């Protein structure tokens, strides 16, 4: 029952943190108030700026920031043991990740929905505008390439998941049409959409869609191209047509999957569910040191710079009331932390449990070791996804769901969240390119200028990602090789976003800025340590591409950090918008 006790304690802790620390950050530190007009109200255009009910925007934001991050990261990091991963996910998400996400969202809400890059240039230093844009561009460039390949690999591993994932598109479009065009009851149409979605999951068992190789192009390469075409269409449509409703029903898919997992954990506990992995394993075979790489490997689920890009990219343009920022920004990060707790349990306890009725499979530590015998074994994408999917499927067999169906449910779950992040990331990269090349307003579309209209900017974003994804062959190994670099870049961006929030808060006087500055210093230290360690490895092994990109990130991080420290102690050039009194 130790697994159940730890899960309950973590969830209760998240609820208490939301009620107490979330309220403190919102009301005392940022003084959020519905008297402040949001960008969605000020610039409503029906395409990017759309005032949205907080439940729906929570779904969009949560599924956009989640993706595969809170699954892949923790599923790798448990190679150091379940306890270090659990502590970092729990503590990090409360005092760092949720504060980081909420801060980025509020700053954008008070600055016309501008991106974190523009905000940093406004409050920290005009000199960092382009270098901050560059690190965000690298972040999204890496993530787009990796996401496309991850979904392709998942489709290849679980062909039964392909049909349900693609059927989410017509279901989401219908949901959006019903809510926005027909003013349908949100609760009723949501229930119908979720039921329809799970019907397709069951049908997927009988309709596996296995992509064949086309000439010299493997299935993963073909899927990647198709996914990028989809991302172009989805990211240029109005948010209410596909992006928002798909993210919303995916959020409900997550809630259902999490509820099923929680129930499975509780019931399986009576049949011997327990942690089979080591509590702490400081020196796994071939693995880098726990310090600092635990804090880089687990990003989403604890703290992630990508969240600042989402919060100040798509989400800030849809929040209808400023006080909704606590639920959307702070709350969604804690929900992601809760998901990561379940992932840790699945990959360290569920993976060693025999499925109900199975008396022949390997169980216990021997089964866990199949995935985590060494760093190279754990780093394989199949092992990452498989540890979570199989562990989850094992546990839910104890509530009567056959393992074959459980594998499909969890496969669809992973692919769906990666898909929502794919089209959101494509849209965000389009915003970055538009801002960088001089669009008049964030998300604005100049039809006469190919580089700043939404179609041209999106084509540039996806072409760059496609080149990276296929950089070392059509099987996508080039993109997958960049995953460790993405993790370091991602956490560096989180530190820089926290420093920007610190400068913003410092201008309001007092010591409020410490709630973002101290976490920022911690992440800056860990990230710089990891980046330097990576650089030594890349140079020593002759990985010129990785070493060059990593060195650029190091220089950017040091420059922006230096500018941020200067900004904290000099007279401000730009006034901070005064929040209205609640």
Tab-separated table of C-alpha atoms in Angstrom, residues 28-403:
chain	number	residue	atom	x	y	z
A	28	UNK	CA	-0.316	39.133	-2.875
A	29	UNK	CA	2.503	38.982	-5.407
A	30	UNK	CA	0.860	39.768	-8.771
A	31	UNK	CA	-2.409	41.307	-7.470
A	32	UNK	CA	-4.533	39.828	-10.254
A	33	UNK	CA	-7.909	41.467	-10.730
A	34	UNK	CA	-10.743	41.188	-13.230
A	35	UNK	CA	-10.685	44.980	-13.439
A	36	UNK	CA	-7.681	44.641	-15.735
A	37	UNK	CA	-8.683	44.223	-19.368
A	38	UNK	CA	-7.193	41.171	-21.083
A	39	UNK	CA	-5.745	41.033	-24.631
A	40	UNK	CA	-8.579	38.693	-25.657
A	41	UNK	CA	-11.059	41.451	-24.830
A	42	UNK	CA	-8.991	44.286	-26.280
A	43	UNK	CA	-7.956	42.662	-29.585
A	44	UNK	CA	-10.710	40.102	-30.176
A	45	UNK	CA	-10.467	38.979	-33.822
A	46	UNK	CA	-12.023	35.512	-33.861
A	47	UNK	CA	-8.750	33.937	-35.040
A	48	UNK	CA	-6.037	34.238	-32.377
A	49	UNK	CA	-7.581	36.606	-29.823
A	50	UNK	CA	-10.728	34.902	-28.520
A	51	UNK	CA	-12.187	35.401	-24.995
A	52	UNK	CA	-12.752	31.863	-23.727
A	53	UNK	CA	-14.388	30.194	-20.733
A	54	UNK	CA	-11.734	29.224	-18.220
A	55	UNK	CA	-12.621	25.522	-18.297
A	56	UNK	CA	-12.042	25.371	-22.045
A	57	UNK	CA	-8.857	27.446	-22.003
A	58	UNK	CA	-7.587	25.282	-19.117
A	59	UNK	CA	-8.023	22.264	-21.387
A	60	UNK	CA	-6.201	23.958	-24.249
A	61	UNK	CA	-3.367	25.208	-22.075
A	62	UNK	CA	-2.901	21.982	-20.142
A	63	UNK	CA	-2.795	19.705	-23.166
A	64	UNK	CA	-0.499	22.138	-24.984
A	65	UNK	CA	2.087	22.248	-22.196
A	66	UNK	CA	1.812	18.547	-21.404
A	67	UNK	CA	2.511	16.759	-24.669
A	68	UNK	CA	4.874	13.837	-24.087
A	69	UNK	CA	7.077	15.796	-21.684
A	70	UNK	CA	5.553	14.675	-18.357
A	71	UNK	CA	5.633	11.099	-19.665
A	72	UNK	CA	9.020	10.794	-21.349
A	73	UNK	CA	11.023	12.827	-18.812
A	74	UNK	CA	9.943	10.990	-15.645
A	75	UNK	CA	10.022	7.634	-17.467
A	76	UNK	CA	13.731	8.191	-18.177
A	77	UNK	CA	14.618	9.785	-14.841
A	78	UNK	CA	13.446	6.837	-12.728
A	79	UNK	CA	16.698	5.145	-13.735
A	80	UNK	CA	18.090	7.111	-10.752
A	81	UNK	CA	15.343	5.643	-8.571
A	82	UNK	CA	11.728	6.542	-7.925
A	83	UNK	CA	12.357	8.806	-4.910
A	84	UNK	CA	14.560	11.533	-6.531
A	85	UNK	CA	12.149	11.757	-9.464
A	86	UNK	CA	9.135	12.006	-7.161
A	87	UNK	CA	10.680	14.683	-4.928
A	88	UNK	CA	11.680	16.848	-7.899
A	89	UNK	CA	8.270	16.517	-9.555
A	90	UNK	CA	6.414	17.391	-6.342
A	91	UNK	CA	8.546	20.232	-4.978
A	92	UNK	CA	9.591	21.606	-8.359
A	93	UNK	CA	6.076	21.911	-9.743
A	94	UNK	CA	4.770	23.788	-6.679
A	95	UNK	CA	7.510	26.355	-5.992
A	96	UNK	CA	9.080	26.614	-9.454
A	97	UNK	CA	6.999	25.294	-12.346
A	98	UNK	CA	3.586	26.666	-11.366
A	99	UNK	CA	5.093	30.022	-10.349
A	100	UNK	CA	6.988	30.168	-13.664
A	101	UNK	CA	3.877	29.407	-15.758
A	102	UNK	CA	1.630	31.788	-13.836
A	103	UNK	CA	4.200	34.604	-14.009
A	104	UNK	CA	4.633	34.294	-17.767
A	105	UNK	CA	0.873	34.268	-18.291
A	106	UNK	CA	0.191	37.337	-16.142
A	107	UNK	CA	3.022	39.348	-17.698
A	108	UNK	CA	1.671	38.590	-21.171
A	109	UNK	CA	-1.906	39.424	-20.124
A	110	UNK	CA	-0.669	42.855	-19.034
A	111	UNK	CA	1.343	43.405	-22.209
A	112	UNK	CA	-1.146	42.876	-25.063
A	113	UNK	CA	-0.527	39.142	-25.295
A	114	UNK	CA	3.121	39.592	-26.279
A	115	UNK	CA	5.546	36.699	-26.144
A	116	UNK	CA	8.057	36.125	-23.370
A	117	UNK	CA	10.779	37.294	-25.777
A	118	UNK	CA	9.135	40.686	-26.290
A	119	UNK	CA	8.412	41.001	-22.588
A	120	UNK	CA	12.031	40.319	-21.653
A	121	UNK	CA	13.180	42.946	-24.153
A	122	UNK	CA	10.732	45.436	-22.661
A	123	UNK	CA	11.611	44.962	-18.987
A	124	UNK	CA	15.135	43.542	-18.921
A	125	UNK	CA	17.008	45.104	-21.831
A	126	UNK	CA	16.359	46.001	-25.456
A	127	UNK	CA	19.707	44.390	-26.239
A	128	UNK	CA	18.425	40.921	-25.458
A	129	UNK	CA	15.419	41.016	-27.788
A	130	UNK	CA	16.992	39.099	-30.636
A	131	UNK	CA	19.087	36.729	-28.532
A	132	UNK	CA	16.021	35.815	-26.460
A	133	UNK	CA	14.065	35.301	-29.669
A	134	UNK	CA	16.889	33.058	-30.858
A	135	UNK	CA	16.731	30.771	-27.812
A	136	UNK	CA	12.943	30.553	-28.123
A	137	UNK	CA	13.281	29.828	-31.840
A	138	UNK	CA	15.801	27.041	-31.097
A	139	UNK	CA	13.457	25.676	-28.421
A	140	UNK	CA	10.482	25.464	-30.776
A	141	UNK	CA	12.616	24.309	-33.700
A	142	UNK	CA	13.940	21.348	-31.701
A	143	UNK	CA	10.536	20.558	-30.201
A	144	UNK	CA	8.683	20.614	-33.531
A	145	UNK	CA	11.167	18.210	-35.102
A	146	UNK	CA	11.131	15.877	-32.113
A	147	UNK	CA	7.341	15.886	-31.690
A	148	UNK	CA	6.737	14.943	-35.313
A	149	UNK	CA	9.099	12.004	-34.981
A	150	UNK	CA	7.777	10.888	-31.576
A	151	UNK	CA	4.199	10.670	-32.859
A	152	UNK	CA	5.423	8.797	-35.939
A	153	UNK	CA	7.226	6.257	-33.750
A	154	UNK	CA	4.165	5.855	-31.505
A	155	UNK	CA	1.994	5.212	-34.584
A	156	UNK	CA	4.536	2.608	-35.702
A	157	UNK	CA	4.626	0.953	-32.249
A	158	UNK	CA	0.857	1.022	-31.712
A	159	UNK	CA	-0.971	0.952	-35.095
A	160	UNK	CA	-4.256	0.441	-33.214
A	161	UNK	CA	-3.868	3.997	-31.910
A	162	UNK	CA	-3.778	5.602	-35.372
A	163	UNK	CA	-7.522	5.504	-36.118
A	164	UNK	CA	-8.625	6.995	-32.760
A	165	UNK	CA	-6.040	9.793	-32.923
A	166	UNK	CA	-7.077	10.961	-36.392
A	167	UNK	CA	-10.787	10.623	-35.553
A	168	UNK	CA	-10.291	13.206	-32.839
A	169	UNK	CA	-10.091	15.829	-35.592
A	170	UNK	CA	-13.692	15.565	-36.910
A	171	UNK	CA	-14.947	15.116	-33.345
A	172	UNK	CA	-13.139	18.296	-32.245
A	173	UNK	CA	-14.291	20.325	-35.271
A	174	UNK	CA	-17.881	19.257	-34.601
A	175	UNK	CA	-17.536	20.180	-30.938
A	176	UNK	CA	-16.176	23.633	-31.799
A	177	UNK	CA	-18.975	24.201	-34.324
A	178	UNK	CA	-21.629	23.159	-31.790
A	179	UNK	CA	-20.295	25.435	-29.044
A	180	UNK	CA	-19.398	28.539	-31.060
A	181	UNK	CA	-21.871	28.409	-33.949
A	182	UNK	CA	-24.903	26.701	-32.425
A	183	UNK	CA	-24.430	27.860	-28.810
A	184	UNK	CA	-24.891	24.282	-27.618
A	185	UNK	CA	-24.755	23.273	-23.973
A	186	UNK	CA	-21.044	22.802	-23.233
A	187	UNK	CA	-21.564	20.002	-20.699
A	188	UNK	CA	-23.781	17.928	-22.991
A	189	UNK	CA	-21.670	18.246	-26.130
A	190	UNK	CA	-18.500	17.602	-24.131
A	191	UNK	CA	-19.956	14.355	-22.803
A	192	UNK	CA	-20.978	13.300	-26.322
A	193	UNK	CA	-17.535	14.165	-27.720
A	194	UNK	CA	-15.692	12.197	-25.011
A	195	UNK	CA	-17.955	9.159	-25.474
A	196	UNK	CA	-17.437	9.318	-29.246
A	197	UNK	CA	-13.690	9.558	-28.723
A	198	UNK	CA	-13.579	6.437	-26.559
A	199	UNK	CA	-15.765	4.555	-29.027
A	200	UNK	CA	-13.059	5.181	-31.630
A	201	UNK	CA	-10.493	3.860	-29.144
A	202	UNK	CA	-12.376	0.571	-28.938
A	203	UNK	CA	-12.789	0.480	-32.734
A	204	UNK	CA	-9.043	1.006	-33.084
A	205	UNK	CA	-8.546	-2.507	-31.731
A	206	UNK	CA	-10.160	-3.872	-34.899
A	207	UNK	CA	-8.829	-1.216	-37.287
A	208	UNK	CA	-5.037	-1.140	-36.913
A	209	UNK	CA	-3.491	1.188	-39.494
A	210	UNK	CA	0.083	0.097	-40.076
A	211	UNK	CA	1.867	2.440	-42.505
A	212	UNK	CA	3.955	0.467	-45.024
A	213	UNK	CA	7.360	1.580	-46.242
A	214	UNK	CA	7.156	3.595	-49.459
A	215	UNK	CA	10.243	2.906	-51.540
A	216	UNK	CA	13.204	3.830	-49.354
A	217	UNK	CA	10.989	5.873	-47.019
A	218	UNK	CA	10.236	3.997	-43.772
A	219	UNK	CA	6.839	4.303	-42.100
A	220	UNK	CA	8.131	6.792	-39.531
A	221	UNK	CA	9.342	9.134	-42.278
A	222	UNK	CA	6.000	9.055	-44.088
A	223	UNK	CA	4.086	9.685	-40.875
A	224	UNK	CA	6.341	12.644	-40.057
A	225	UNK	CA	5.591	14.306	-43.396
A	226	UNK	CA	1.839	13.732	-42.970
A	227	UNK	CA	1.974	15.130	-39.440
A	228	UNK	CA	3.746	18.303	-40.577
A	229	UNK	CA	1.091	18.824	-43.266
A	230	UNK	CA	-1.563	18.432	-40.580
A	231	UNK	CA	0.307	20.883	-38.316
A	232	UNK	CA	0.311	23.498	-41.098
A	233	UNK	CA	-3.454	23.245	-41.523
A	234	UNK	CA	-4.265	23.091	-37.804
A	235	UNK	CA	-1.987	25.967	-36.802
A	236	UNK	CA	-3.351	28.382	-39.430
A	237	UNK	CA	-7.037	27.731	-38.707
A	238	UNK	CA	-8.856	29.925	-36.163
A	239	UNK	CA	-8.207	28.558	-32.667
A	240	UNK	CA	-11.917	27.862	-32.149
A	241	UNK	CA	-12.106	25.615	-35.217
A	242	UNK	CA	-9.701	22.838	-34.213
A	243	UNK	CA	-6.912	23.760	-31.797
A	244	UNK	CA	-9.049	24.794	-28.857
A	245	UNK	CA	-11.766	22.105	-29.059
A	246	UNK	CA	-9.225	19.336	-29.726
A	247	UNK	CA	-7.133	20.389	-26.755
A	248	UNK	CA	-10.301	20.600	-24.674
A	249	UNK	CA	-11.485	17.058	-25.406
A	250	UNK	CA	-7.929	15.785	-25.023
A	251	UNK	CA	-7.956	17.293	-21.549
A	252	UNK	CA	-11.051	15.245	-20.783
A	253	UNK	CA	-9.321	12.218	-22.262
A	254	UNK	CA	-6.531	12.851	-19.775
A	255	UNK	CA	-8.932	13.229	-16.853
A	256	UNK	CA	-10.602	9.921	-17.740
A	257	UNK	CA	-7.241	8.176	-18.238
A	258	UNK	CA	-5.918	9.577	-14.945
A	259	UNK	CA	-9.078	8.476	-13.115
A	260	UNK	CA	-8.759	4.986	-14.599
A	261	UNK	CA	-5.072	4.870	-13.612
A	262	UNK	CA	-5.776	6.032	-10.068
A	263	UNK	CA	-8.499	3.415	-9.662
A	264	UNK	CA	-6.200	0.782	-11.166
A	265	UNK	CA	-3.428	1.698	-8.712
A	266	UNK	CA	-5.776	1.449	-5.721
A	267	UNK	CA	-7.233	-1.924	-6.757
A	268	UNK	CA	-3.869	-3.361	-7.876
A	269	UNK	CA	-2.409	-2.441	-4.476
A	270	UNK	CA	-4.455	-5.309	-3.014
A	271	UNK	CA	-2.756	-7.677	-5.463
A	272	UNK	CA	0.823	-6.828	-4.604
A	273	UNK	CA	1.529	-3.554	-6.421
A	274	UNK	CA	4.758	-2.093	-5.039
A	275	UNK	CA	7.838	-0.216	-6.185
A	276	UNK	CA	10.171	-2.655	-7.924
A	277	UNK	CA	12.814	-0.125	-8.939
A	278	UNK	CA	15.564	1.003	-6.549
A	279	UNK	CA	14.546	3.854	-4.246
A	280	UNK	CA	17.757	5.687	-5.166
A	281	UNK	CA	20.327	4.555	-7.720
A	282	UNK	CA	23.026	7.183	-7.864
A	283	UNK	CA	25.258	5.542	-10.474
A	284	UNK	CA	23.301	3.577	-13.117
A	285	UNK	CA	25.346	1.927	-15.859
A	286	UNK	CA	26.446	4.477	-18.446
A	287	UNK	CA	24.219	7.230	-17.045
A	288	UNK	CA	25.312	10.804	-16.327
A	289	UNK	CA	25.325	11.921	-12.715
A	290	UNK	CA	22.029	12.467	-10.926
A	291	UNK	CA	23.165	16.043	-10.221
A	292	UNK	CA	22.449	18.049	-12.375
A	293	UNK	CA	20.876	15.778	-14.995
A	294	UNK	CA	17.783	14.812	-13.010
A	295	UNK	CA	16.678	18.466	-13.205
A	296	UNK	CA	17.256	18.550	-16.959
A	297	UNK	CA	15.741	15.164	-17.775
A	298	UNK	CA	12.483	15.921	-15.957
A	299	UNK	CA	11.317	19.231	-17.364
A	300	UNK	CA	7.556	19.079	-17.914
A	301	UNK	CA	6.107	17.833	-14.655
A	302	UNK	CA	8.450	20.023	-12.597
A	303	UNK	CA	9.321	23.173	-14.588
A	304	UNK	CA	9.614	23.813	-18.312
A	305	UNK	CA	10.537	26.891	-20.311
A	306	UNK	CA	8.233	25.728	-23.097
A	307	UNK	CA	5.316	26.540	-20.798
A	308	UNK	CA	6.289	30.222	-20.756
A	309	UNK	CA	6.181	30.233	-24.546
A	310	UNK	CA	2.698	28.648	-24.542
A	311	UNK	CA	1.399	30.876	-21.734
A	312	UNK	CA	2.573	34.051	-23.474
A	313	UNK	CA	1.846	32.706	-26.951
A	314	UNK	CA	-1.593	31.169	-27.438
A	315	UNK	CA	-3.048	31.112	-23.909
A	316	UNK	CA	-2.728	34.831	-23.068
A	317	UNK	CA	-4.708	35.626	-26.218
A	318	UNK	CA	-7.678	33.565	-25.020
A	319	UNK	CA	-7.984	34.230	-21.267
A	320	UNK	CA	-11.178	36.231	-20.776
A	321	UNK	CA	-10.616	37.426	-17.174
A	322	UNK	CA	-7.316	38.061	-15.421
A	323	UNK	CA	-8.299	36.125	-12.298
A	324	UNK	CA	-8.682	33.008	-14.475
A	325	UNK	CA	-4.867	33.007	-14.692
A	326	UNK	CA	-4.552	31.226	-11.346
A	327	UNK	CA	-6.693	28.292	-12.477
A	328	UNK	CA	-5.196	28.167	-15.963
A	329	UNK	CA	-1.540	28.945	-15.228
A	330	UNK	CA	-0.852	27.738	-11.697
A	331	UNK	CA	-3.482	24.974	-11.651
A	332	UNK	CA	-2.545	23.337	-14.934
A	333	UNK	CA	1.101	22.991	-13.859
A	334	UNK	CA	0.043	21.185	-10.688
A	335	UNK	CA	-2.163	18.921	-12.787
A	336	UNK	CA	0.868	18.123	-14.918
A	337	UNK	CA	2.809	17.330	-11.766
A	338	UNK	CA	0.037	14.925	-10.726
A	339	UNK	CA	0.280	13.239	-14.127
A	340	UNK	CA	4.034	12.840	-13.677
A	341	UNK	CA	3.446	11.183	-10.293
A	342	UNK	CA	1.266	8.584	-12.040
A	343	UNK	CA	3.914	8.107	-14.722
A	344	UNK	CA	6.565	7.462	-12.063
A	345	UNK	CA	4.303	4.876	-10.413
A	346	UNK	CA	3.582	3.175	-13.749
A	347	UNK	CA	7.280	3.018	-14.687
A	348	UNK	CA	8.537	1.834	-11.286
A	349	UNK	CA	5.660	-0.213	-9.850
A	350	UNK	CA	3.178	-1.029	-12.613
A	351	UNK	CA	5.904	-2.236	-14.968
A	352	UNK	CA	6.867	-4.964	-12.478
A	353	UNK	CA	3.302	-6.120	-11.864
A	354	UNK	CA	1.840	-9.057	-13.763
A	355	UNK	CA	-1.322	-8.210	-15.652
A	356	UNK	CA	-4.393	-9.802	-14.114
A	357	UNK	CA	-4.468	-13.474	-15.034
A	358	UNK	CA	-0.933	-13.461	-16.477
A	359	UNK	CA	1.235	-16.110	-14.845
A	360	UNK	CA	3.979	-16.406	-17.456
A	361	UNK	CA	5.472	-12.919	-17.912
A	362	UNK	CA	8.598	-11.651	-16.185
A	363	UNK	CA	7.754	-9.456	-13.192
A	364	UNK	CA	9.413	-7.455	-10.423
A	365	UNK	CA	12.906	-6.015	-10.617
A	366	UNK	CA	13.783	-8.270	-13.563
A	367	UNK	CA	11.046	-6.660	-15.665
A	368	UNK	CA	12.068	-3.149	-14.640
A	369	UNK	CA	15.662	-3.972	-15.528
A	370	UNK	CA	14.602	-4.854	-19.110
A	371	UNK	CA	13.915	-1.137	-19.608
A	372	UNK	CA	16.528	0.341	-17.291
A	373	UNK	CA	19.544	-1.996	-17.382
A	374	UNK	CA	21.665	0.897	-18.633
A	375	UNK	CA	21.338	4.510	-19.779
A	376	UNK	CA	21.337	3.497	-23.443
A	377	UNK	CA	18.470	1.066	-22.830
A	378	UNK	CA	16.408	3.663	-20.983
A	379	UNK	CA	17.154	6.327	-23.575
A	380	UNK	CA	15.495	4.371	-26.388
A	381	UNK	CA	12.185	5.944	-27.353
A	382	UNK	CA	10.427	2.588	-27.378
A	383	UNK	CA	11.604	1.887	-23.836
A	384	UNK	CA	10.504	5.324	-22.624
A	385	UNK	CA	6.996	5.069	-23.988
A	386	UNK	CA	6.735	1.332	-23.425
A	387	UNK	CA	7.559	1.491	-19.710
A	388	UNK	CA	4.677	3.880	-19.071
A	389	UNK	CA	2.196	2.286	-21.482
A	390	UNK	CA	2.806	-1.288	-20.348
A	391	UNK	CA	2.993	-0.395	-16.666
A	392	UNK	CA	-0.300	1.488	-16.911
A	393	UNK	CA	-1.974	-1.295	-18.886
A	394	UNK	CA	-0.881	-3.837	-16.267
A	395	UNK	CA	-2.469	-1.865	-13.434
A	396	UNK	CA	-5.799	-1.188	-15.111
A	397	UNK	CA	-6.318	-4.882	-15.865
A	398	UNK	CA	-7.243	-5.113	-12.180
A	399	UNK	CA	-10.380	-3.050	-12.794
A	400	UNK	CA	-11.473	-5.299	-15.647
A	401	UNK	CA	-9.921	-3.613	-18.703
A	402	UNK	CA	-8.149	-6.200	-20.882
A	403	UNK	CA	-4.447	-5.491	-21.371
